[in-house]
């Protein structure tokens, strides 16, 4: 304790420079006076007394120095002095400092941005209380990847049987609903949760409370903070009042905090209702009490002191017990735990690979930036060789000089880090504004948190040290005799491969990788834009409604949609209109296996995409009908008809005519009445999938769509201009109907291009930054190399070398470096771009165009970077060159 | 030097504290002389080492200092014991007494043969 106090006092004295030097001096002087007085009293003369006193004190200066060292902390003082000196040096070379800070800043900013993504999507714990003891309990099933969710009876069994957990809570997503109140009703997505959900997750309400056990089936609602603010102006008196949810009255009991959107952090849940009310709100939960109906997400809170491994072991035992008790439903079922809030499995692989690829790119950018700055500092070290040599000659230790140069590079990189944070703030804002093609709302906002700032700080520190090592080493070893004679103090005889050459080779090699990745993803974007989606996207307006959540029966839904279609078709400028359960490329999908009816023994189409379509679908979408007819007014209770796409027909019937044939799938027989052209279904990059279109009127009853139903309108003019008129038609039929997902087909497609566009933008931006940095670095190094050899060139020219020869000589050197770098970088790029394979559309990762263009382009840049200084070298007058040094 | 003993490691602080306790506030020179006298001039203090030691004790909060005037009208810096210093003195003194007692027992023990 006492030592700490003393240490702090000394730190303060060292940092503030508040050293009571005068005080110490006065004290020692007074000590001497006392001593001299004593000496004189004992009979010595003044001179002798003073001499003796000084001897006993051990010398005035030495003692004063000893006291001063005790007053402060010498090493901190030295550090502070180095810091001030470094700052002054950096301020003196403003241009170099600015370039260095901007280069490192871009490199660090790129890294901070990608790390923000990692922090947000991979590292951040769930926004619940004590996330370390909350586990997601997932179901597993031997043999396939189904059944992450648990059936209601299994959840209940776990609650009574599992001893490792203090409690379990269950939730179900998604609950689509239409929220009423002031203004137009709004489509919102919620979760149905067990009544103990907010206790188990330990989420504190902003206002009100969570649910209580008696409210399991009550119409109660907890609103998300954002919905509360947007729709109800953040009115605190809303608690206890009721709001309109899909036409029913729900009493508001609480407001959930803004940071909580769901345990699954990418979901954007806007409200929570008790699990027991889900039956009314979600039309397709008919078997919610069955032991083989997997629909609940379950979280469990570990008891204090119980480890996850213990819990896993207990769950494994329970799984075995349930399998024995309920062989019909639970055989081969198991449990698996995940930290609550971990990325869902289907997402994880893609995200991790994508982020890993990005991280490689941004680390390359940073490495190039550091190499550049190291080169700059090298040049500076040469310029400062005299200063260093003088300091060495005056007795400064080499360690001291090294520390000085390192301090400068660390200061530079910390400055770059600060710049990088600003850059990254902007970049994450931009990233947050992108939309992912998804049927449910996702929360993809990215922000900088403490972890990102800490990472950025560490990265700055490490890069500062790394980039400073070489220049520091060089600066601390000036060749004394050379330097004092005014010659190059860093040049050593017989050394052709300087560290600078190594740096530049590394830099060009890294640029090859960067440039290849960048070109590859730009090519990918271009090829994605050329993908034939199979339908005509111009002049189309999409708009969705969900009558089911407004309490409409199947028949009424059907009638409403048909009326809407007719009204929309009659609008001026409209060519045709149709209804579907979801337009292609919406991200969601429904599929079934199909066989030729009567031949169930062999599955010919294991998985065909299912779409509902009303009459006018193929004309409106611009999908060609290759054979047969489209839907007309099919009778809901009539024999089922279907239209299949070309891929489906070929798969099942080969070259035979499918019209009139019957197929079987999903417990229905369909008569094929038409064959349509192929379209993209789930994503742009997919291979053509078999598709079966059902009649909307015939299938709307048993297969309610989570997405609601989409009205598609084709117009001759600007589709966006039609929006108001179509909305009016909806409100004319039902003024309380919530309209959502309103967009033109072009907008819809832009969202579908999300991945190739995001990849191209990210790789393009970061690759571009890296390339510019590398080009600047290459140019800087080459021109520096030439300027250093001005004297040698002068001699050569004086000896009769011609201009062309000098140019060739300089060029050859630069191109040799480039060639070596290409030989290293090209194979590296070849291997690394394979990582990108899963993000590419229609081009191979080893795209020939990319792998030829990248090196050629870099050679060109190198050529320019060498040619300009080469020309300058050749224009040097021999006499001038000889005189310069 | 003249057969006199240097101050043992770590005992200077104890001597300073003890001297300040018995004598009250003292300036550096007075302290040094007093310590030498108390030792019966068996100790010869290196005055140069005294001042950093005083500074250390002050930083650790065992003593405090202020400028004053001596009996012969000289300006001098006077040191005085703090409460923490008194406690530290009691503790260190007790430890030393125990140590010397133990050592004494060893030195006086009858040789076994």
Coordinates of C-alpha atoms in Angstrom, one line a residue, chain A residues 134 174 181 244 269 294 312 472 492 552 557 629 639 680 725 758 775 788 873:
Chain A
X134 CA -28.0 -19.0 -20.3
X174 CA -42.3 -15.6 -36.0
X181 CA -53.5 2.4 -33.4
X244 CA -55.1 -3.6 -31.5
X269 CA -38.7 -8.8 -32.8
X294 CA -40.9 -29.2 -33.4
X312 CA -24.8 -31.6 -21.5
X472 CA 14.6 1.9 -35.6
X492 CA 27.0 -0.9 -46.2
X552 CA -60.1 -13.5 -42.3
X557 CA -59.1 -14.3 -47.9
X629 CA -52.5 -22.9 -70.1
X639 CA -59.6 -31.2 -58.7
X680 CA -34.5 -18.2 -60.1
X725 CA -53.7 4.1 -56.4
X758 CA -21.8 -6.3 -50.6
X775 CA 1.3 2.0 -55.9
X788 CA 20.4 7.7 -53.8
X873 CA 18.0 9.9 -63.5

